[in-house]
XYZ file of C-alpha atoms in Angstrom:
657
model
C -49.734 -54.254 -57.815
C -47.349 -51.652 -59.251
C -45.406 -51.659 -62.472
C -42.284 -52.548 -60.545
C -43.965 -55.587 -59.239
C -44.972 -56.832 -62.673
C -41.676 -56.444 -64.056
C -40.064 -58.298 -61.189
C -42.406 -61.175 -61.535
C -41.601 -61.663 -65.044
C -37.867 -61.556 -64.369
C -38.432 -63.935 -61.405
C -40.437 -66.420 -63.659
C -37.662 -66.192 -66.315
C -34.741 -66.715 -63.918
C -36.378 -69.733 -62.111
C -37.297 -71.341 -65.330
C -33.942 -71.117 -66.717
C -32.461 -72.329 -63.399
C -34.910 -75.304 -63.430
C -34.254 -76.357 -66.886
C -30.509 -76.387 -66.311
C -31.010 -78.364 -63.042
C -33.259 -80.808 -64.814
C -30.575 -81.296 -67.596
C -27.975 -81.849 -64.860
C -30.107 -84.548 -63.492
C -30.666 -86.274 -67.053
C -26.865 -86.168 -67.141
C -26.470 -88.219 -63.886
C -28.846 -90.638 -65.106
C -26.463 -91.775 -67.693
C -24.433 -93.266 -64.967
C -25.074 -96.857 -63.646
C -27.635 -97.509 -60.876
C -26.553 -97.557 -57.238
C -28.408 -97.685 -53.895
C -27.420 -94.846 -51.787
C -30.680 -94.103 -49.793
C -30.511 -96.858 -47.033
C -30.179 -95.924 -43.326
C -31.643 -92.447 -43.505
C -30.972 -91.611 -40.004
C -27.307 -92.304 -40.297
C -27.197 -90.195 -43.383
C -28.888 -87.342 -41.925
C -26.545 -87.353 -39.021
C -23.600 -87.134 -41.322
C -25.302 -84.109 -42.965
C -25.526 -82.402 -39.695
C -22.021 -83.069 -38.810
C -20.149 -82.612 -42.040
C -22.374 -80.304 -44.223
C -23.900 -78.083 -41.502
C -21.095 -78.573 -38.827
C -18.473 -78.060 -41.664
C -16.169 -80.344 -39.544
C -14.124 -81.281 -42.735
C -13.551 -77.623 -43.786
C -12.517 -76.898 -40.206
C -9.583 -79.312 -40.416
C -7.977 -76.015 -41.747
C -9.116 -73.674 -39.065
C -8.592 -70.248 -40.792
C -9.936 -71.172 -44.079
C -12.671 -73.326 -42.391
C -13.878 -70.215 -40.231
C -14.096 -68.099 -43.406
C -16.263 -70.719 -45.304
C -18.261 -71.425 -42.057
C -19.517 -67.864 -41.772
C -20.179 -67.580 -45.538
C -22.063 -70.897 -45.569
C -24.258 -70.013 -42.455
C -24.560 -66.557 -43.629
C -26.370 -67.796 -46.776
C -28.456 -70.178 -44.767
C -29.748 -67.546 -42.446
C -29.831 -64.932 -44.898
C -32.255 -66.993 -46.993
C -34.889 -65.413 -44.841
C -33.782 -61.939 -45.941
C -33.742 -63.151 -49.664
C -37.177 -64.488 -49.392
C -38.519 -61.311 -47.840
C -36.875 -59.412 -50.703
C -38.601 -61.590 -53.168
C -41.959 -61.274 -51.358
C -41.633 -57.390 -51.483
C -40.957 -57.660 -55.209
C -44.346 -59.504 -55.757
C -46.187 -57.328 -53.111
C -44.793 -54.011 -51.864
C -45.907 -54.354 -48.272
C -44.737 -57.859 -47.885
C -42.947 -58.744 -44.598
C -41.917 -61.878 -42.542
C -43.368 -60.078 -39.394
C -46.363 -62.427 -39.446
C -44.068 -64.984 -37.606
C -44.686 -62.830 -34.704
C -42.148 -62.643 -31.729
C -39.393 -64.480 -33.813
C -39.065 -61.622 -36.382
C -37.080 -59.451 -33.947
C -34.200 -61.803 -33.209
C -34.377 -62.826 -36.764
C -33.757 -59.281 -37.893
C -30.784 -58.982 -35.458
C -29.379 -62.189 -36.487
C -29.598 -61.189 -40.193
C -27.273 -58.151 -39.458
C -24.895 -60.048 -37.298
C -24.473 -62.731 -40.044
C -24.291 -60.330 -42.959
C -21.760 -58.501 -41.146
C -19.638 -61.671 -40.589
C -20.069 -62.554 -44.150
C -18.711 -59.303 -45.267
C -15.707 -59.678 -43.220
C -15.232 -63.354 -44.312
C -15.462 -62.429 -48.029
C -12.904 -59.634 -47.410
C -10.530 -62.175 -45.579
C -10.968 -64.528 -48.677
C -10.117 -61.749 -51.194
C -6.914 -60.949 -49.267
C -5.876 -64.512 -48.676
C -6.143 -65.204 -52.404
C -4.505 -61.891 -53.344
C -1.564 -61.816 -50.580
C -1.035 -65.257 -49.170
C -2.806 -68.034 -51.422
C -2.297 -71.499 -50.306
C -0.019 -73.713 -52.393
C -3.053 -75.921 -53.552
C -4.190 -72.650 -55.464
C -1.221 -72.767 -57.615
C -1.876 -73.467 -61.394
C -5.712 -72.962 -60.932
C -7.697 -70.107 -62.043
C -8.883 -67.826 -59.339
C -10.963 -65.510 -61.682
C -14.239 -67.528 -61.085
C -13.391 -67.510 -57.276
C -13.160 -63.568 -57.384
C -16.444 -63.266 -59.372
C -18.202 -65.346 -56.906
C -16.892 -63.513 -53.898
C -17.541 -60.293 -55.676
C -21.153 -61.374 -56.136
C -21.596 -62.312 -52.494
C -20.077 -59.161 -51.344
C -22.526 -57.230 -53.519
C -25.552 -59.208 -52.260
C -24.604 -58.142 -48.701
C -23.615 -54.595 -49.273
C -26.862 -54.109 -51.327
C -28.974 -55.608 -48.536
C -27.428 -53.133 -45.987
C -28.105 -50.234 -48.463
C -31.780 -51.477 -48.815
C -32.220 -51.555 -45.229
C -30.765 -48.220 -44.610
C -32.729 -46.547 -47.029
C -36.107 -48.116 -45.942
C -35.395 -47.199 -42.271
C -35.020 -43.509 -43.332
C -38.517 -43.954 -45.190
C -40.024 -45.722 -42.273
C -38.560 -45.200 -38.859
C -40.667 -48.094 -37.494
C -38.567 -50.291 -39.726
C -36.681 -51.832 -36.584
C -33.738 -49.398 -36.765
C -33.102 -50.383 -33.101
C -32.256 -53.975 -34.398
C -30.401 -53.360 -37.638
C -27.212 -51.968 -36.148
C -25.166 -52.139 -39.078
C -27.646 -50.700 -41.491
C -28.181 -47.800 -38.949
C -24.316 -47.001 -39.157
C -24.781 -46.609 -42.963
C -27.928 -44.393 -43.032
C -26.265 -41.199 -42.319
C -25.078 -41.291 -45.753
C -28.474 -40.802 -47.078
C -29.739 -38.405 -44.430
C -29.848 -35.344 -46.751
C -31.775 -36.945 -49.372
C -35.428 -36.333 -50.044
C -38.112 -39.022 -49.535
C -38.285 -39.371 -53.408
C -34.488 -39.717 -53.768
C -34.612 -42.275 -50.970
C -37.380 -44.166 -52.672
C -35.242 -44.383 -55.780
C -32.067 -45.500 -53.824
C -34.077 -48.014 -52.122
C -35.337 -49.705 -55.305
C -31.584 -49.387 -56.929
C -30.322 -51.386 -53.840
C -33.188 -53.698 -53.943
C -32.736 -54.519 -57.715
C -28.850 -54.806 -57.028
C -29.677 -57.360 -54.289
C -32.369 -59.520 -56.025
C -30.462 -59.283 -59.291
C -27.233 -60.608 -57.980
C -29.228 -63.297 -56.093
C -30.833 -64.475 -59.297
C -27.781 -64.163 -61.283
C -25.753 -66.305 -58.687
C -28.566 -68.855 -58.727
C -28.291 -69.196 -62.503
C -24.616 -69.003 -62.499
C -24.278 -72.150 -60.306
C -25.054 -74.971 -62.829
C -22.265 -73.613 -65.056
C -19.649 -73.180 -62.462
C -17.588 -75.059 -59.519
C -20.057 -73.444 -57.242
C -22.550 -75.999 -58.371
C -21.539 -77.668 -55.001
C -23.850 -74.925 -53.261
C -26.600 -77.057 -54.687
C -25.043 -80.500 -54.554
C -22.785 -80.703 -51.556
C -25.384 -81.378 -48.930
C -27.058 -84.165 -51.111
C -23.522 -85.626 -51.874
C -22.795 -85.661 -48.262
C -26.201 -87.343 -47.476
C -25.553 -90.086 -50.320
C -21.916 -90.922 -49.250
C -21.173 -94.454 -48.739
C -22.023 -95.982 -45.287
C -19.898 -99.305 -45.938
C -16.517 -99.336 -44.293
C -13.999 -96.803 -45.396
C -11.433 -99.275 -46.521
C -13.731 -101.488 -48.499
C -14.028 -101.267 -52.304
C -17.189 -102.287 -54.026
C -17.133 -105.634 -55.639
C -17.921 -106.800 -59.215
C -20.297 -109.547 -59.667
C -18.005 -111.659 -61.912
C -20.632 -114.409 -62.021
C -22.913 -112.054 -64.155
C -22.723 -113.474 -67.503
C -24.394 -110.091 -69.000
C -21.265 -108.192 -68.064
C -18.963 -107.317 -71.121
C -17.146 -104.535 -69.707
C -15.412 -104.446 -66.159
C -14.390 -101.204 -64.564
C -14.786 -97.717 -66.152
C -13.508 -95.955 -69.222
C -16.198 -93.408 -69.977
C -19.106 -91.635 -68.399
C -21.694 -94.549 -68.815
C -19.373 -96.873 -66.957
C -19.311 -94.964 -63.682
C -22.249 -94.821 -61.226
C -24.553 -91.937 -60.958
C -23.060 -91.125 -57.490
C -19.540 -91.106 -58.975
C -20.750 -88.443 -61.622
C -22.419 -86.479 -58.934
C -18.962 -86.507 -57.261
C -17.484 -84.839 -60.319
C -20.427 -82.178 -60.112
C -19.867 -81.653 -56.439
C -16.073 -80.884 -56.371
C -15.509 -77.371 -55.147
C -12.046 -77.374 -56.630
C -10.600 -76.295 -53.335
C -7.636 -78.417 -53.911
C -7.517 -80.096 -50.572
C -7.477 -83.531 -51.863
C -4.393 -82.611 -54.164
C -2.663 -80.834 -51.654
C -2.552 -83.994 -49.411
C -1.835 -86.511 -52.257
C 1.576 -87.989 -51.694
C 1.981 -88.701 -55.402
C 1.283 -85.073 -56.390
C 3.468 -83.816 -53.591
C 6.238 -85.741 -54.825
C 5.932 -84.666 -58.455
C 3.706 -87.370 -60.047
C 1.172 -86.294 -62.546
C -1.797 -87.566 -60.231
C -4.188 -84.785 -59.110
C -7.356 -86.049 -57.507
C -9.057 -82.623 -58.081
C -8.179 -82.757 -61.842
C -9.753 -86.075 -62.128
C -12.893 -84.701 -60.471
C -12.862 -81.623 -62.774
C -12.185 -83.876 -65.776
C -15.050 -86.127 -64.988
C -17.440 -83.212 -64.740
C -16.131 -81.658 -68.185
C -16.426 -84.994 -69.725
C -20.024 -85.377 -68.187
C -21.020 -81.993 -69.758
C -19.458 -82.774 -73.064
C -20.725 -86.089 -73.748
C -23.965 -85.738 -71.522
C -25.074 -82.972 -73.757
C -24.917 -85.000 -76.884
C -26.439 -88.134 -75.345
C -29.373 -86.644 -73.825
C -30.213 -85.025 -77.100
C -29.792 -88.531 -78.839
C -26.933 -87.022 -80.968
C -23.977 -89.098 -82.576
C -21.136 -89.266 -79.989
C -18.775 -90.890 -82.523
C -17.458 -87.287 -83.117
C -15.865 -87.409 -79.798
C -12.501 -88.875 -80.715
C -11.309 -89.523 -77.247
C -12.727 -91.449 -74.162
C -12.247 -90.486 -70.581
C -9.564 -92.875 -69.704
C -6.720 -92.063 -72.067
C -8.286 -88.729 -73.291
C -8.927 -86.800 -70.103
C -7.066 -88.899 -67.621
C -3.653 -90.537 -68.476
C -2.492 -94.020 -67.388
C 0.342 -92.361 -65.553
C -2.212 -90.533 -63.423
C -4.157 -93.648 -62.649
C -1.121 -95.766 -61.673
C 0.379 -93.022 -59.467
C -2.186 -93.391 -56.824
C -1.069 -95.076 -53.610
C -4.754 -95.427 -52.391
C -3.809 -93.909 -49.228
C -7.184 -92.144 -48.990
C -5.809 -88.840 -47.974
C -8.030 -87.205 -50.704
C -11.121 -88.833 -49.367
C -10.067 -87.909 -45.742
C -9.629 -84.177 -46.725
C -12.504 -83.621 -49.217
C -15.096 -81.370 -47.408
C -18.001 -82.600 -49.421
C -17.270 -86.379 -49.230
C -16.099 -87.127 -52.719
C -14.875 -90.879 -53.160
C -11.963 -90.285 -55.566
C -10.363 -93.697 -54.640
C -13.307 -95.673 -55.930
C -13.298 -93.832 -59.150
C -9.603 -94.377 -59.680
C -9.710 -98.123 -58.773
C -12.668 -98.334 -61.435
C -10.356 -97.014 -64.152
C -7.560 -99.330 -63.105
C -10.001 -102.312 -63.303
C -10.833 -101.225 -66.831
C -7.212 -101.074 -67.866
C -6.477 -104.513 -66.370
C -9.446 -106.502 -67.182
C -10.570 -105.104 -70.563
C -7.210 -103.821 -72.057
C -4.522 -105.752 -70.273
C -2.587 -102.446 -69.983
C -0.686 -101.919 -66.677
C 2.868 -101.279 -65.560
C 5.051 -103.923 -66.650
C 6.252 -104.820 -63.151
C 2.617 -105.889 -62.401
C 2.879 -108.603 -64.766
C 5.302 -110.498 -62.651
C 3.227 -109.693 -59.616
C 0.001 -111.117 -61.062
C 1.850 -114.286 -62.180
C 3.330 -114.764 -58.793
C -0.123 -114.342 -57.186
C -1.671 -116.996 -59.682
C 1.198 -119.550 -59.279
C 2.638 -119.021 -55.798
C -0.379 -117.122 -54.147
C 1.977 -114.376 -53.074
C 3.295 -111.179 -54.922
C 6.981 -112.453 -54.626
C 8.480 -115.297 -56.638
C 8.898 -117.749 -53.596
C 7.620 -121.155 -53.538
C 4.342 -121.771 -51.855
C 5.706 -124.711 -50.156
C 8.101 -122.384 -48.070
C 5.318 -120.234 -46.734
C 5.768 -121.277 -43.005
C 9.487 -121.622 -43.124
C 9.926 -118.374 -41.123
C 8.299 -120.230 -38.082
C 11.018 -123.044 -37.956
C 12.256 -123.529 -34.366
C 9.570 -121.552 -32.757
C 7.044 -124.303 -31.980
C 4.451 -122.655 -33.832
C 1.217 -124.810 -34.201
C -0.693 -124.969 -37.535
C -4.359 -125.252 -37.908
C -4.010 -128.575 -39.701
C -2.641 -130.114 -36.287
C -4.687 -128.308 -33.722
C -8.171 -127.148 -33.137
C -7.952 -125.669 -29.785
C -7.015 -121.991 -30.248
C -8.099 -118.581 -29.020
C -6.940 -116.856 -32.242
C -5.591 -117.383 -35.691
C -2.453 -115.438 -36.447
C -2.748 -114.515 -40.110
C 0.890 -113.927 -41.084
C 0.627 -112.425 -44.542
C 2.835 -112.703 -47.509
C 5.481 -110.115 -46.208
C 5.385 -111.609 -42.729
C 6.068 -115.045 -44.279
C 8.698 -114.303 -46.970
C 10.217 -110.761 -46.545
C 13.400 -111.146 -44.503
C 12.735 -107.931 -42.560
C 9.056 -108.596 -41.941
C 9.745 -112.189 -40.837
C 11.542 -110.640 -37.695
C 8.217 -109.000 -36.915
C 6.367 -112.218 -37.226
C 8.884 -113.908 -34.897
C 8.631 -111.155 -32.469
C 4.837 -111.396 -32.285
C 4.965 -115.131 -31.807
C 7.350 -114.384 -28.757
C 4.789 -112.017 -27.249
C 1.886 -114.504 -27.843
C 3.822 -117.285 -26.196
C 4.875 -115.093 -23.174
C 1.300 -114.286 -22.756
C 0.354 -117.839 -22.857
C -2.209 -117.405 -25.734
C -3.403 -120.501 -27.687
C -2.873 -119.496 -31.355
C -2.094 -121.256 -34.724
C -1.227 -120.408 -38.181
C -2.550 -121.635 -41.482
C 0.987 -122.228 -42.980
C 0.716 -123.387 -46.603
C -3.066 -123.164 -46.462
C -2.835 -119.318 -46.011
C -2.691 -117.412 -49.407
C -2.292 -113.936 -50.174
C -5.444 -111.888 -48.939
C -5.918 -110.364 -52.297
C -5.351 -106.622 -51.307
C -2.581 -105.751 -53.837
C -4.433 -107.462 -56.698
C -7.694 -105.803 -55.968
C -6.188 -102.239 -55.619
C -4.175 -102.917 -58.841
C -7.539 -103.394 -60.608
C -7.190 -106.989 -61.113
C -10.552 -107.858 -59.454
C -10.939 -111.405 -61.025
C -7.560 -112.512 -59.224
C -8.426 -110.880 -56.081
C -11.718 -112.491 -55.683
C -10.271 -115.930 -56.588
C -7.724 -115.540 -53.713
C -10.251 -114.355 -51.413
C -12.722 -117.080 -51.931
C -10.039 -119.710 -51.487
C -9.000 -118.168 -48.314
C -12.533 -117.904 -47.197
C -13.135 -121.617 -47.896
C -10.107 -122.455 -45.851
C -11.155 -120.276 -42.898
C -14.722 -121.493 -42.908
C -13.540 -124.944 -42.950
C -11.871 -124.373 -39.634
C -14.636 -122.412 -38.367
C -12.296 -119.672 -37.551
C -13.766 -116.750 -35.322
C -11.025 -114.533 -34.379
C -7.959 -113.348 -36.622
C -5.095 -111.241 -35.580
C -2.656 -110.023 -38.100
C 0.523 -107.724 -38.079
C -0.348 -106.396 -41.739
C -2.887 -103.482 -41.943
C -3.425 -104.289 -45.726
C -4.399 -107.959 -44.599
C -6.294 -106.604 -41.788
C -8.348 -104.253 -43.772
C -9.098 -106.787 -46.367
C -10.076 -109.579 -43.996
C -12.064 -107.173 -41.961
C -13.841 -104.905 -44.373
C -13.910 -106.816 -47.717
C -14.153 -110.553 -46.983
C -17.914 -110.096 -45.728
C -18.676 -109.220 -49.165
C -17.890 -112.803 -50.262
C -19.292 -114.593 -47.032
C -16.234 -114.336 -44.828
C -17.281 -112.825 -41.435
C -14.730 -112.840 -38.670
C -13.584 -110.798 -35.867
C -10.290 -109.250 -37.189
C -7.985 -107.434 -34.855
C -4.708 -105.739 -35.710
C -1.755 -106.693 -33.628
C -1.266 -103.270 -32.123
C -4.823 -103.593 -30.683
C -4.077 -107.073 -29.352
C -0.849 -106.266 -27.665
C -2.386 -103.221 -26.007
C -5.144 -105.631 -24.555
C -2.285 -107.900 -23.283
C -0.619 -105.160 -21.652
C -3.746 -103.776 -20.062
C -4.757 -107.201 -18.918
C -1.359 -107.743 -17.274
C -0.553 -110.854 -19.537
C 2.643 -109.262 -20.528
C 4.898 -106.800 -18.571
C 7.132 -104.356 -20.327
C 10.008 -104.090 -17.828
C 13.147 -103.662 -19.634
C 14.221 -99.977 -20.412
C 14.776 -98.929 -23.887
C 16.291 -95.563 -24.027
C 15.051 -93.950 -27.269
C 13.480 -91.156 -29.041
C 10.757 -92.529 -31.408
C 8.650 -91.149 -33.828
C 5.550 -93.336 -35.090
C 4.629 -93.458 -38.809
C 0.882 -94.065 -39.149
C 0.023 -96.683 -41.848
C -2.609 -95.493 -44.219
C -4.547 -98.713 -44.020
C -4.485 -98.722 -40.351
C -5.162 -95.171 -39.545
C -7.206 -93.494 -42.210
C -8.908 -96.701 -43.375
C -9.650 -98.150 -39.732
C -9.087 -95.138 -37.348
C -6.404 -97.040 -35.308
C -4.173 -94.348 -34.069
C -3.859 -94.405 -30.444
C -3.153 -98.188 -29.626
C 0.563 -98.107 -31.137
C 1.062 -94.819 -29.314
C -0.169 -96.034 -26.028
C 2.138 -99.240 -26.363
C 5.037 -97.115 -27.057
C 4.311 -94.765 -23.935
C 4.179 -98.176 -21.942
C 7.876 -98.949 -22.732
C 10.161 -97.676 -19.975
C 12.719 -95.095 -21.293
C 11.038 -94.129 -24.642
C 10.282 -90.546 -25.580
C 7.763 -90.227 -28.488
C 8.021 -87.264 -30.838
C 5.198 -86.753 -33.382
C 5.888 -85.685 -36.930
C 4.051 -82.775 -38.325
C 2.013 -84.938 -40.457
C 0.855 -87.641 -38.187
C -2.537 -89.545 -37.287
C -5.326 -88.808 -39.823
C -2.944 -86.083 -41.462
C -0.252 -88.690 -41.791
C 1.824 -89.120 -45.087
C 2.026 -92.357 -46.975
C 5.043 -94.503 -47.169
C 4.484 -94.934 -50.996
C 3.647 -98.822 -50.924
C -0.145 -98.921 -51.131
C -2.356 -99.652 -54.065
C 0.163 -102.082 -55.088
C 2.843 -99.450 -55.559
C 5.061 -101.746 -53.571
C 5.617 -103.678 -56.641
C 5.921 -101.009 -59.267
C 8.897 -98.798 -59.879
C 8.926 -95.087 -58.988
C 10.393 -93.289 -62.022
C 8.621 -89.870 -61.962
C 9.444 -87.231 -59.329
C 10.745 -87.853 -55.939
C 10.229 -91.072 -54.027
C 7.378 -90.896 -51.707
C 9.296 -92.996 -49.040
C 12.341 -90.419 -49.279
C 9.764 -87.589 -48.339
C 8.506 -89.329 -45.452
C 11.908 -90.533 -44.232
C 13.374 -87.000 -44.328
C 10.614 -85.684 -42.261
C 11.226 -88.361 -39.629
C 14.965 -87.781 -39.688
C 14.490 -84.051 -39.205
C 13.308 -84.924 -35.586
C 16.750 -86.211 -34.660
C 15.138 -89.583 -33.197
C 16.692 -92.912 -32.935
C 13.698 -95.183 -33.932
C 11.081 -94.756 -36.496
C 8.151 -96.920 -35.171
C 5.902 -98.722 -37.669
C 2.937 -101.125 -37.577
C 2.915 -102.266 -41.184
C 5.296 -104.557 -43.162
C 4.997 -102.292 -46.155
C 5.853 -99.211 -44.180
C 8.785 -101.002 -42.401
C 10.245 -101.893 -45.758
C 9.792 -98.451 -47.307
C 11.037 -96.465 -44.483
C 14.045 -98.891 -43.885
C 15.001 -98.306 -47.672
C 14.590 -94.529 -47.089
C 16.912 -94.569 -43.919
C 19.444 -96.666 -45.920
C 19.194 -94.200 -49.107
C 19.549 -91.257 -46.716
C 22.734 -93.011 -45.235
C 21.277 -92.735 -41.625
C 21.396 -96.426 -40.707
C 24.028 -95.859 -37.999
C 21.941 -93.367 -36.330
C 18.386 -94.565 -36.828
C 16.541 -97.824 -36.909
C 12.941 -98.702 -38.250
C 11.061 -101.225 -36.092
C 7.653 -102.553 -35.694
C 5.828 -102.094 -32.488
C 5.929 -105.923 -31.960
C 9.649 -105.827 -31.990
C 9.910 -102.920 -29.585
C 7.386 -104.879 -27.239
C 9.324 -108.022 -27.553
C 12.605 -106.165 -26.439
C 11.070 -104.655 -23.605
C 9.452 -107.937 -22.131
């Protein structure tokens, strides 16, 4: 063993010990969070890791940036073998992975190819940040990114230098396979063996030194995601995307609801904060942020990590935390940020490491509502209406079925022989514009000779708005009362025209014993068309663009049904907006924003309406009463009502029958 080997072993032990101590400290920080089971269905989780983490599918939603990261990621995965070989050489000078036999030659060739691609990718990343940075990088320090990219570049270049000098010292060192290193070797041709040996060790120490520096820099940087992203993907929730986790309100030991600080979040939510790559994809897709609101999903994750490091360091050392004057809610994250969220889930959709921003935001809302009674003043009226009238609006509950007068619509209290229950929803029962959709859907059902009924005054708000506004107590009260009614009638299949009701009935009612087959009216109408129960024979000459409801699309992956229906209507021509399907833009009404004033920045519905109007269309198609209202208001505000109308899919179908 040489003196060089001894020095390296000492350095290696120090570096690994320092890294492990910081890693263990990080684990102790995560333990400050609440317990949560995220280890069920291991095979499903492993498949998600293969697709999202190793397949980089989320990153590739932006092809150019995704490919850069794809090569850098896989470069490090594959080049771990080269790093391990270098570490082995540091311990024992003649160490080599050649003991793997015939696999060694293709491994060496692959290392060269991948290292070259990593260098190219890093240079592209440098130039992109310098000359054409994405808007999502604005206002965010790139110094750390340059530092990381620089380290990666030095690791790759020093590896090429190490291989080049070693080939000149030992001609049998697979020079026929190291095609990049061979190109560099002429630079060192004139050097003596003694000089080559010195240069080899210089390159080796640069290479391994940056590797160990990178390893120990990770726990203190945004690139901690190199260690946590794969576990975070594996541990991501497997429950329906549109389902919020419930609070056990019958637990008498609970003295606090929601989350105001680190100890109130689950360990997985804290891991989300540590895993944030600060790429900004979440914020770049956030409708609140795009329209000038203070909300930035990225900032919330960054703040969560900062607070965890700040408070965790004191708590794990059992020091007094009273010196920390501010808590997370109010200190790091403002109430304006929390209430700006439309719960559209664009942030969750775009996050490449499966961070669940939405659950964290709703937990903070729950704290403000249930513990502090602090929420926008408009919600006070909404909550009171839900308690007294079982609807967000100030309409009497006794008028809930008035929209159906003259349509001969049966109610469950008067009939038992039905194929489906038509869940009307609050908007469909009370809002003048949405009532036309309810009537159109009834016409379709009657034309198709479907046996259906409504609950009438026995139907109450599904609880969606209350739940996403943080009022879990009120939401569960409404949910349980509805479930009792539905189970009393032994309801099996429900069809609704409201994506918010659809999502809640389908994905959240099972949490409380309400298990039903729930179908959105676009899927149901498409089936009627395909089964030949209704015929669309009347021509409608119109250019239509379809606006995707967040709760129908991103939450429940229903994108094609409404488009297939529109293409079945004679005379129509469909034109897609740039932001459509899973990259669609919110109307601004979700998360109970429908019932709150929009006083900061540009109105979300105006942004979306402008995008639609720019296509020079005649009709904006929707499949959600909230979207219908917001886009109708947008068209009116833009003084385009004489040129463009907003219609639900059911209305278009009813016209075409």
